[in-house]
Coordinates of C-alpha atoms and ligand atoms in Angstrom, one line a residue:
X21 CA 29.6 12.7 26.2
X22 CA 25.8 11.5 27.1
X23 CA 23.6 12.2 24.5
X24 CA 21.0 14.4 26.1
X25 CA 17.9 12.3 27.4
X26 CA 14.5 13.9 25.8
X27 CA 12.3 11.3 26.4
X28 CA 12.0 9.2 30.4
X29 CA 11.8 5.4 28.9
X30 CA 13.0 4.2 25.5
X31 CA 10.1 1.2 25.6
X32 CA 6.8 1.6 23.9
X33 CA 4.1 3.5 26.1
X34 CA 2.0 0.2 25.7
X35 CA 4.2 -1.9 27.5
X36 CA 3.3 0.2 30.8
X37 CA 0.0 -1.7 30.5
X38 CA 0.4 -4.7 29.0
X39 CA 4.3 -5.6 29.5
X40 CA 5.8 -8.2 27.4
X41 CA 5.9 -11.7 29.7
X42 CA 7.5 -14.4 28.8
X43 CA 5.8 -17.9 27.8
X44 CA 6.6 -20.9 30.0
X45 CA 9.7 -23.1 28.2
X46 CA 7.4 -25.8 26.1
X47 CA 9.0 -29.3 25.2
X48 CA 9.8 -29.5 21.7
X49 CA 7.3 -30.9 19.4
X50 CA 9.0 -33.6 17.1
X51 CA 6.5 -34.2 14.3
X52 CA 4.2 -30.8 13.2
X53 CA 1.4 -30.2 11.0
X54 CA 2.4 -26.3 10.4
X55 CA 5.3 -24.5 11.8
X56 CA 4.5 -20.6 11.7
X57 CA 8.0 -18.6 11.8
X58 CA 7.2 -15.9 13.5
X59 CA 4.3 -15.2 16.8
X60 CA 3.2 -11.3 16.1
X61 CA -0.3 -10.8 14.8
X62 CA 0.5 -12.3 11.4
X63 CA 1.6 -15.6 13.0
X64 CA -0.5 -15.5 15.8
X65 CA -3.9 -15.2 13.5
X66 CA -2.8 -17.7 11.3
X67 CA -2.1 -20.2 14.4
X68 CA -5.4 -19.4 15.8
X69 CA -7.3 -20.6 12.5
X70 CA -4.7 -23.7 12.0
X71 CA -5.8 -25.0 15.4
X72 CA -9.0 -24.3 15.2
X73 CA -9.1 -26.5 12.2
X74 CA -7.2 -29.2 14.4
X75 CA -4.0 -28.8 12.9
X76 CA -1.4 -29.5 15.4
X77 CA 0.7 -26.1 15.3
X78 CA 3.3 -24.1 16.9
X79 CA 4.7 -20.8 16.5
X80 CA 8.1 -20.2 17.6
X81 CA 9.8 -16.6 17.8
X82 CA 12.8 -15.5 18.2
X83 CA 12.0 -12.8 21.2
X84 CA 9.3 -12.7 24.0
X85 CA 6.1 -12.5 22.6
X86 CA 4.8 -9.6 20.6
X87 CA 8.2 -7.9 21.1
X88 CA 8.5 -7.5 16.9
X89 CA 6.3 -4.9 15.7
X90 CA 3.2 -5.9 16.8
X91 CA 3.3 -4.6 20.7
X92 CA 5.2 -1.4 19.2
X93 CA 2.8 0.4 16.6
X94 CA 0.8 3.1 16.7
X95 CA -2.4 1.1 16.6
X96 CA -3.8 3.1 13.8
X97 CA -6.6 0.2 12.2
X98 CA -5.8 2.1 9.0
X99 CA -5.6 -0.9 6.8
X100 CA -3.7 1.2 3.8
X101 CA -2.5 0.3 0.7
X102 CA 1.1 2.4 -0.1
X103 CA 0.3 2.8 -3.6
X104 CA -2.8 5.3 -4.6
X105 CA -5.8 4.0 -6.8
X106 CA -4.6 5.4 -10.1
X107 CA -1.5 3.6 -10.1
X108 CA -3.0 -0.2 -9.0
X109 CA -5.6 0.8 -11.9
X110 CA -1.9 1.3 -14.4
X111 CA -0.6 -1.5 -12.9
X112 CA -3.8 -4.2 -12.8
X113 CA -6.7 -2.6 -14.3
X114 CA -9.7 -0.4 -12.0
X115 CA -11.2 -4.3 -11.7
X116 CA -8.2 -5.6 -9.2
X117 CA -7.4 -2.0 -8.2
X118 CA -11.3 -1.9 -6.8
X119 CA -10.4 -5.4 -5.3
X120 CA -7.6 -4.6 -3.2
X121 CA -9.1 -1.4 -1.9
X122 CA -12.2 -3.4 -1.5
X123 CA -10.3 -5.9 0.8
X124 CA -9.2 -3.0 3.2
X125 CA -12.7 -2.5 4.1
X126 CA -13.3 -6.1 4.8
X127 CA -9.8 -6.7 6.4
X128 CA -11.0 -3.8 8.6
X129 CA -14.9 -5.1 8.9
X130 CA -13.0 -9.2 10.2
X131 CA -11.0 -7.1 12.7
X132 CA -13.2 -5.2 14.0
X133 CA -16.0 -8.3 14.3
X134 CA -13.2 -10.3 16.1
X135 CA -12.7 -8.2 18.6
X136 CA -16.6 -8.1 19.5
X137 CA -17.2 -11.7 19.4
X138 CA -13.9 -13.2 21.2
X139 CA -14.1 -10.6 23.6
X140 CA -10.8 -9.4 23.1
X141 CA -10.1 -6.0 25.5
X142 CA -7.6 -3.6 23.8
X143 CA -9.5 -0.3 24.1
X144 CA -10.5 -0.3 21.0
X145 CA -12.1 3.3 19.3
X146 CA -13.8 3.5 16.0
X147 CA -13.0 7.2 16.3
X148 CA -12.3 7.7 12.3
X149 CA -9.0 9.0 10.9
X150 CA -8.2 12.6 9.9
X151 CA -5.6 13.0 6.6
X152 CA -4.2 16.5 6.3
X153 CA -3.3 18.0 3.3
X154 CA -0.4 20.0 2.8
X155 CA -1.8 22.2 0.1
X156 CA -5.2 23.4 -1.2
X157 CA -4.6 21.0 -4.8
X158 CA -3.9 18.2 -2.7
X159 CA -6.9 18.8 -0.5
X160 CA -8.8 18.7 -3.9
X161 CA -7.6 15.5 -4.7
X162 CA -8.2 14.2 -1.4
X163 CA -11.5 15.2 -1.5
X164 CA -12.4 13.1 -4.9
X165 CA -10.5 10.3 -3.2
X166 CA -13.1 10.6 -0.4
X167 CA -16.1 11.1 -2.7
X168 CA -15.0 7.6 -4.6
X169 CA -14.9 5.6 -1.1
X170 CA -18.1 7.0 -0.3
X171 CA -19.7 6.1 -3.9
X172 CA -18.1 3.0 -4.4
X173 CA -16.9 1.0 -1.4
X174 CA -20.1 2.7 1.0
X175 CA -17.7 4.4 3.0
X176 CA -18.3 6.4 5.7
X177 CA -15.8 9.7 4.1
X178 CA -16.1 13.3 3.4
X179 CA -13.7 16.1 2.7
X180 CA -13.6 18.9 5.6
X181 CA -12.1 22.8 4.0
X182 CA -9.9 24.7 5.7
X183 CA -12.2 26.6 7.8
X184 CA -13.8 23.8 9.6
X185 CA -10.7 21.9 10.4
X186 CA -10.3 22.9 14.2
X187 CA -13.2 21.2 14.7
X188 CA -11.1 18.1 13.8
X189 CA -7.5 19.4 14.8
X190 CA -6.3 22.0 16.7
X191 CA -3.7 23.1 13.9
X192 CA -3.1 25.6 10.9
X193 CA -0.7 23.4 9.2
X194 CA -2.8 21.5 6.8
X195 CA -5.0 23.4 4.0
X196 CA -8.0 20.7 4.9
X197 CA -8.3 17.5 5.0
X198 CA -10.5 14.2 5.0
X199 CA -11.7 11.5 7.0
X200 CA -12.7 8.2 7.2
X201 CA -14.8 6.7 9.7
X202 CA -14.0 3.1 9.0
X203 CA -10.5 3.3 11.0
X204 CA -10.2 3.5 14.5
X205 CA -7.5 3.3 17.2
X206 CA -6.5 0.4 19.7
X207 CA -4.4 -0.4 22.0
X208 CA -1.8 -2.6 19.8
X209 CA 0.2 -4.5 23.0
X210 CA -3.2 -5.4 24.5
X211 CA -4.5 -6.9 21.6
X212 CA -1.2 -8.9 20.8
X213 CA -1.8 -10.0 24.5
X214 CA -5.4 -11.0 23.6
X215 CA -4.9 -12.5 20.4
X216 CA -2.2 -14.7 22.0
X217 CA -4.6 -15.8 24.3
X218 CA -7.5 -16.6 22.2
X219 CA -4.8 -18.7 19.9
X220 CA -3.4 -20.3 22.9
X221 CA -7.0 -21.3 24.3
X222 CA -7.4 -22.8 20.6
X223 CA -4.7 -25.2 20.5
X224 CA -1.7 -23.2 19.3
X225 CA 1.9 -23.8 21.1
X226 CA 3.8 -20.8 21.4
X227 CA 7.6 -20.9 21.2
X228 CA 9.0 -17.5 22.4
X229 CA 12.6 -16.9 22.6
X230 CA 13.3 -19.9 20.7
X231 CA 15.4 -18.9 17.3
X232 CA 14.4 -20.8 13.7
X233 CA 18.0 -20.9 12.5
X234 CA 16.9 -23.0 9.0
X235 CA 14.5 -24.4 7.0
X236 CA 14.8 -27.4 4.7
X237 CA 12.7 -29.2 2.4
X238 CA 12.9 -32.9 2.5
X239 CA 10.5 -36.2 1.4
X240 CA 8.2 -35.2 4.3
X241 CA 7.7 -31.9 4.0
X242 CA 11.1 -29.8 6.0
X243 CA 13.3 -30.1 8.7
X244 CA 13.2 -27.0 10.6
X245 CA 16.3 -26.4 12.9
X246 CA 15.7 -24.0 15.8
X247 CA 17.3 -22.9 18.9
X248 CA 15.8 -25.3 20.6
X249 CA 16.3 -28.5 18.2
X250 CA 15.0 -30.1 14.9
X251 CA 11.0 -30.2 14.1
X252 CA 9.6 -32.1 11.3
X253 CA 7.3 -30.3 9.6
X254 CA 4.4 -30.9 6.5
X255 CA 4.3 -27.2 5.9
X256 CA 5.8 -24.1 6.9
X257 CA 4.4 -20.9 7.2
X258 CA 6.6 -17.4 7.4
X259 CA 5.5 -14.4 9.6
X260 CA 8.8 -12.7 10.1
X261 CA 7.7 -9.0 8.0
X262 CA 10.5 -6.3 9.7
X263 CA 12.6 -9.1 11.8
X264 CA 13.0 -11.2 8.7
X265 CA 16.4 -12.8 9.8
X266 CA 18.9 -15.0 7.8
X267 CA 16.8 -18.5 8.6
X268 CA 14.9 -16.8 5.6
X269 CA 17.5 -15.7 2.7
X270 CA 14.9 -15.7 0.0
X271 CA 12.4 -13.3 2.0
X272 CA 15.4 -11.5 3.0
X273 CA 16.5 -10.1 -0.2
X274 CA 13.5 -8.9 -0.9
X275 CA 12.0 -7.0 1.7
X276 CA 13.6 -3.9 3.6
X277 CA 13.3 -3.5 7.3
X278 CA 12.6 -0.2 8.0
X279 CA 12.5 2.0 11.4
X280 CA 9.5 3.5 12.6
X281 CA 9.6 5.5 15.9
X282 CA 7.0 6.7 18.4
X283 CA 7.1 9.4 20.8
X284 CA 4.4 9.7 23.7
X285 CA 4.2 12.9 25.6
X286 CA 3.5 13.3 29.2
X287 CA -0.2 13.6 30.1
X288 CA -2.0 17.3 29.0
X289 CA -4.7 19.1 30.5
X290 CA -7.9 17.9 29.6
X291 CA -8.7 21.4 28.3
X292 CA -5.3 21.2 25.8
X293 CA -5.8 17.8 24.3
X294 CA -9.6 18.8 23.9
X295 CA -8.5 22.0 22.1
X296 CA -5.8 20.0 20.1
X297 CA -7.3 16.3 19.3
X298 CA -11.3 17.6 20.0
X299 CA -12.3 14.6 18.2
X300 CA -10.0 12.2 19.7
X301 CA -9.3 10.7 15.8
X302 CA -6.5 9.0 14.5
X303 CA -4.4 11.8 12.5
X304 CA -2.4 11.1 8.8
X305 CA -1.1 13.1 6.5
X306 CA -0.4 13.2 2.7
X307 CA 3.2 13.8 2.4
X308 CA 5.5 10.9 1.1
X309 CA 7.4 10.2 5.1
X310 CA 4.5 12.3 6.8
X311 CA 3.7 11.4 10.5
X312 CA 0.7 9.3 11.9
X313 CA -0.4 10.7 15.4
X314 CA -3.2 9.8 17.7
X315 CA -4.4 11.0 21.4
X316 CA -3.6 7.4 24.0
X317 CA -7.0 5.7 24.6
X318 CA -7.4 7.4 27.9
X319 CA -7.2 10.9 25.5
X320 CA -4.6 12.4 28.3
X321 CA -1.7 12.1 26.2
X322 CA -0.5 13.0 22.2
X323 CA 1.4 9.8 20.5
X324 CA 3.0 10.6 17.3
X325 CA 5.4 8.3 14.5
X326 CA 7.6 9.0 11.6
X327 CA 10.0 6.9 9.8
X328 CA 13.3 6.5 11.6
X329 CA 16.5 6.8 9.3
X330 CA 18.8 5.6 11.5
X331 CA 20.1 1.8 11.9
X332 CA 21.9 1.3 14.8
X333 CA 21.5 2.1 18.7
X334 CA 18.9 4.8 19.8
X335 CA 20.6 7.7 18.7
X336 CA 18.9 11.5 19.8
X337 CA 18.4 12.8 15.9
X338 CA 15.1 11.0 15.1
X339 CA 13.4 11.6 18.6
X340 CA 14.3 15.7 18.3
X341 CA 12.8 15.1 14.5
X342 CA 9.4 13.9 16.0
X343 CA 9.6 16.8 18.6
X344 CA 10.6 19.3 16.1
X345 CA 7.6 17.7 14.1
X346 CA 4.7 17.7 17.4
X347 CA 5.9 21.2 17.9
X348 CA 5.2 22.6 14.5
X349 CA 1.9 21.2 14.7
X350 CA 1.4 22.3 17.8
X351 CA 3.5 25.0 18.6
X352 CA 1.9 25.5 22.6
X353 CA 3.4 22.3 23.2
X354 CA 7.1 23.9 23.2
X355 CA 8.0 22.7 26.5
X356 CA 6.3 19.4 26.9
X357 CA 8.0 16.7 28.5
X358 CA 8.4 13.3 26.3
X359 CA 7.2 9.9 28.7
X360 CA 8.5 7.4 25.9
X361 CA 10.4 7.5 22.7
X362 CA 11.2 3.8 21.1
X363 CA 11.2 2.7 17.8
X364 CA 10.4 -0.7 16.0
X365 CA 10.9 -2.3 12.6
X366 CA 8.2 -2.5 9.2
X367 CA 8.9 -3.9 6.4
X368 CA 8.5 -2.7 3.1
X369 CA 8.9 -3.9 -0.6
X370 CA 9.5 -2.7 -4.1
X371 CA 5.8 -2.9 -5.3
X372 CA 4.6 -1.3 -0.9
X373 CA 2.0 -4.2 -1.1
X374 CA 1.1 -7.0 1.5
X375 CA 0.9 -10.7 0.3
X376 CA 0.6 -14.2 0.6
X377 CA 2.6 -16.1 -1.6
X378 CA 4.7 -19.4 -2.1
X379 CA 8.2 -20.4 -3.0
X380 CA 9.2 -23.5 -2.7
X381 CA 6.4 -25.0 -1.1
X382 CA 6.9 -22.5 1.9
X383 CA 4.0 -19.8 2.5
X384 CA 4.7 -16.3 3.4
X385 CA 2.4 -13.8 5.0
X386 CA 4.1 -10.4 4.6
X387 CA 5.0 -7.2 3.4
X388 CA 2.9 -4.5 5.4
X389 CA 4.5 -1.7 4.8
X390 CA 3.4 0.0 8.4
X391 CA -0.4 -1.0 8.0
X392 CA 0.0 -4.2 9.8
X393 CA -2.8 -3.7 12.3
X394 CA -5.3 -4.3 9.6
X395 CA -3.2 -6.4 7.4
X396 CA -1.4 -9.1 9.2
X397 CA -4.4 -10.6 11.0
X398 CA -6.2 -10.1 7.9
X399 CA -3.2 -12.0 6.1
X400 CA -2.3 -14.3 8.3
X401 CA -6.2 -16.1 8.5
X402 CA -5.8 -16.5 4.5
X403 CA -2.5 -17.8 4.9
X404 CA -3.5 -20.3 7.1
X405 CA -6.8 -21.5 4.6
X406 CA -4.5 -21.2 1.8
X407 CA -1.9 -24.2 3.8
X408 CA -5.3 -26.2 4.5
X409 CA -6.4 -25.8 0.8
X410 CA -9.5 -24.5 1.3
X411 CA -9.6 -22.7 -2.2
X412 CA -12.8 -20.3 -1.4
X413 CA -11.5 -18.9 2.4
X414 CA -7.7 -18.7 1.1
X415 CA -9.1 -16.5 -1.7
X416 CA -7.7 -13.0 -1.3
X417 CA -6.5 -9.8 -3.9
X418 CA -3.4 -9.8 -2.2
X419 CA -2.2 -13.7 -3.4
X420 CA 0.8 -12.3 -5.3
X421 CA 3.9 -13.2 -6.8
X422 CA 7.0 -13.0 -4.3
X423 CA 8.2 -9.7 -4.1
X424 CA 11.2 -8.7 -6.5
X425 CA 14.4 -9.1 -5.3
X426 CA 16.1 -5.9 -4.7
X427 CA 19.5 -5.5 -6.9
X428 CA 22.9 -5.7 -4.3
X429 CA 21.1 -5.9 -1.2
X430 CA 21.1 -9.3 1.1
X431 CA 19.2 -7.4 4.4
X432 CA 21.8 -4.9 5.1
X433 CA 19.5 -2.0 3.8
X434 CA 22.4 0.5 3.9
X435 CA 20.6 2.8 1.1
X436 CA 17.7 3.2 3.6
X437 CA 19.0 6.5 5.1
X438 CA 19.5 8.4 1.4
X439 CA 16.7 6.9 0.5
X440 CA 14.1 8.3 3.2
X441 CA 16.0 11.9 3.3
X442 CA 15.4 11.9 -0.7
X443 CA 11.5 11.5 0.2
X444 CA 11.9 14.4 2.9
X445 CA 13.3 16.3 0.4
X446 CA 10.2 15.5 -2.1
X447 CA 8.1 16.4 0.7
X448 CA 9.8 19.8 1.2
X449 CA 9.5 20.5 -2.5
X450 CA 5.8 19.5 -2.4
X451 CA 5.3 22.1 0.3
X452 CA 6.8 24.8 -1.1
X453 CA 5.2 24.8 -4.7
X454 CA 1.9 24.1 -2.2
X455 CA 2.6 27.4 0.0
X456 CA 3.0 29.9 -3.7
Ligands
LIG25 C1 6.6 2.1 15.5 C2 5.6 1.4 14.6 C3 4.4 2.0 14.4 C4 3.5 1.4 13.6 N1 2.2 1.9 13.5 C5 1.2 1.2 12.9 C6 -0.1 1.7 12.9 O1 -0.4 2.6 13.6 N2 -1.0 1.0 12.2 C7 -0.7 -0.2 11.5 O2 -1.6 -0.7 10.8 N3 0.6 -0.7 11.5 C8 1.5 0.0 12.2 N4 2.8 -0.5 12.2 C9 3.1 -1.8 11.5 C10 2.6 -3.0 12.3 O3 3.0 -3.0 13.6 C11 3.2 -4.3 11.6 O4 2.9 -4.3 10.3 C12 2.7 -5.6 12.2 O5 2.8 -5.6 13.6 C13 3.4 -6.8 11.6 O6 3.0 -7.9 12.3 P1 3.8 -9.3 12.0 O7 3.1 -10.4 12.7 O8 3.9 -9.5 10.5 O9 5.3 -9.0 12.4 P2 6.0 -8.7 13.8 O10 5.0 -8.4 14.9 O11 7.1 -7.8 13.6 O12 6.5 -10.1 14.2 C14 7.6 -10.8 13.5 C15 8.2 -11.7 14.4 O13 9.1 -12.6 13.7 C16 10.1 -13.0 14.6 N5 11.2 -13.6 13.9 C17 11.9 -13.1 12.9 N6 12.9 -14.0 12.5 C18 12.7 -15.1 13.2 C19 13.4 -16.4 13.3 N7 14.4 -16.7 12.5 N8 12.9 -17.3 14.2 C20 11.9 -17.0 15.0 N9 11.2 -15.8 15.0 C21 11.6 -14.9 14.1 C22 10.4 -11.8 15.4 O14 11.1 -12.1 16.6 C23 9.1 -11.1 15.5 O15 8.5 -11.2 16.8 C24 3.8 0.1 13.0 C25 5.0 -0.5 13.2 C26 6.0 0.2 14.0 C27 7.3 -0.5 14.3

């Protein structure tokens, strides 16, 4: 039996405007500077600054570009960090916790200054971001959370009660909520598109569906095999985050690919989406696997993620969860058609931070955790002044140890399921001691 279709095209809505093409075949370098691992935005941004810098560089990926992550997110320029700020104050002290939240707002500031001065199109809209709260305590804390980024990092935040929220959200679900005006939305396939052509027009050589099968130190630096054939390298940089593959065994081990899926809606009445989304912001919400929506740039249509706890195929379950989920939100949308429904992989780790570090003389730029939009440009450029030693650019809060490996597991993440139903769980109990 067919599982019943709820959703036209099971490729990302973004890809109806800016498809995937593939690169024209490019002869195999034999001697490089820097071999990048990996050509999504990570890889990509690193390559840009490389050649810029006159390092000869290539990128080679595995799939056509983009086709990872990076042409498949929600375009959310939310630049989070997993962890809250009282436990990176327990676990570094308030002075490196203040860092690292410091560095989202200037990951977020170099993002949104490269797309104005290289001209890069991908609709971008510094519409701010509403969070909901589940409960009126957790609005509370949300609130002081909000008050802090305002007094400390000069963010544009503030808390909004229960009884102005339809002025942000056309819901009754949350108890209040907060926002930030410092994240935006954009259009993530068309900025892949534009990256890789600003990093192309710089010198970079892109290698799409060309394989690195493995890497290998030697007197000159390593000997890379790939799909294609062996490249001498000086240095080697790794941008593989979600699709990290067995060419990498070290990375492997200690980060978890995860599922996140997206389902897009068919287009709404204008008077609808202005009743439900009258702000046209980027919507979050506190709960441990909560969902991240947002309206499409053209504001005709509702987009909306969750974690995804299956592992193989497409199966039906975790699109009807994201309906089940748009529908209790928005409970006039009962019988709206879904356009798209697809699904791409993030990558997490045991501490949920991003990082540059090295092992072994290779460099790694990963780790986002589903906040790549921000992060892996952001990442990637230090990564690339870090290989050209140039101490005072390369200098970031997120040069960390590698991540720790993760007991029994060698990239078959086969407690992933258990583990993301455990957090539902959490989440159910939250809401329940919330709604006495
Ligand atoms: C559905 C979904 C929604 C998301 N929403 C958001 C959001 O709203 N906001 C946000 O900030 N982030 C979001 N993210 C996360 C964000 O997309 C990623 O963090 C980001 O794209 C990571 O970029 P990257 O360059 O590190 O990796 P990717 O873009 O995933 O690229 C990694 C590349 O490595 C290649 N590769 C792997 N192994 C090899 C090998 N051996 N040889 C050659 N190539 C190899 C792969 O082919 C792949 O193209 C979302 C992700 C998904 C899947």
């Amino acid at each position: 039996m067919h599982a019943p279709r709820i959703a036209e095209k099971a490729t990302p809505y973004w890809w109806e405007a800016a498809p995937l093409k593939p690169l024209a075949r490019q002869p195999l370098p034999r001697k490089l500077d820097v071999l990048i691992v990996g050509a999504g935005y990570a890889g990509l941004s690193a390559g840009l600054v490389l050649a810029r810098e006159g390092r000869s560089v290539a990128a080679f990926d595995a799939m056509d570009p983009g086709e990872g992550a990076s042409t498949r997110n929600g375009g959310i320029t939310s630049g989070s960090i997993r962890p809250d700020y009282a436990t990176l104050s327990r676990r570094f002290g308030e002075e490196k916790a203040l860092a690292i939240e410091a560095e989202g707002k200037a990951a977020r500031e170099f993002l949104y200054e490269f797309i104005k001065t290289e001209g890069i199109a991908c609709d971008f809209q510094p519409v701010g971001q509403f969070k909901g709260a589940f409960g009126f305590e957790q609005y509370e804390a949300m609130a002081r959370t909000a008050e802090r980024l305002a007094n400390k990092l000069k963010i544009e935040a503030y808390a909004v009660p229960y009884v102005e929220q339809r002025k942000y959200i056309g819901t009754d679900v949350y108890r209040g909520g907060t926002v930030r005006m410092d994240i935006g939305g954009l259009q993530p396939a068309k900025f892949h598109a534009e990256l890789l052509r600003v990093a192309l027009a710089s010198g970079l050589t892109v290698h799409t569906r060309t394989s690195v099968v493995s890497i290998e130190r030697d007197d000159a630096g390593f000997r890379v095999v790939t799909a294609a054939g062996q490249v001498q390298a000086r240095q080697v940089l790794v941008c593989t985050n979600g699709y990290t593959d067995g060419a990498v065994p070290f990375l492997r081990r200690r980060l978890v690919p995860v599922r996140s899926r997206i389902i897009a809606t068919e287009e709404l009445a204008p008077e609808v989406m202005a009743r439900l989304m009258p702000k046209r912001m980027m919507i979050t919400e506190n709960r441990e696997v909560g969902f991240y929506y947002r309206p499409s740039p053209d504001g005709k249509r509702i987009l909306l993620g969750g974690r995804d706890s299956s592992r193989v195929g497409d199966p039906v379950a975790p699109k009807l969860l994201l309906r089940k989920g748009l529908i209790n939100l928005f409970p006039e949308l009962e019988a709206v058609r879904l356009s798209h429904s697809w699904f791409g992989n993030v990558a997490m780790n045991r501490d949920m931070l991003p990082r540059i570090f090295q092992k072994d003389g290779i460099v790694y730029a990963t780790g986002f955790c589903g906040s790549g939009v921000v992060w892996a440009p952001w990442i990637g450029m230090h990564a690339a002044h870090k290989l050209m030693g140039n101490d005072e650019q390369a200098r970031t809060a997120f040069d960390f140890r590698p991540p720790a490996f993760i007991p029994f597991y060698r990239g078959n993440p086969w407690f992933m399921p258990a583990f993301i139903q455990t957090y539902r769980m959490r989440d159910r109990i939250a809401l329940w001691r919330a709604s006495r």
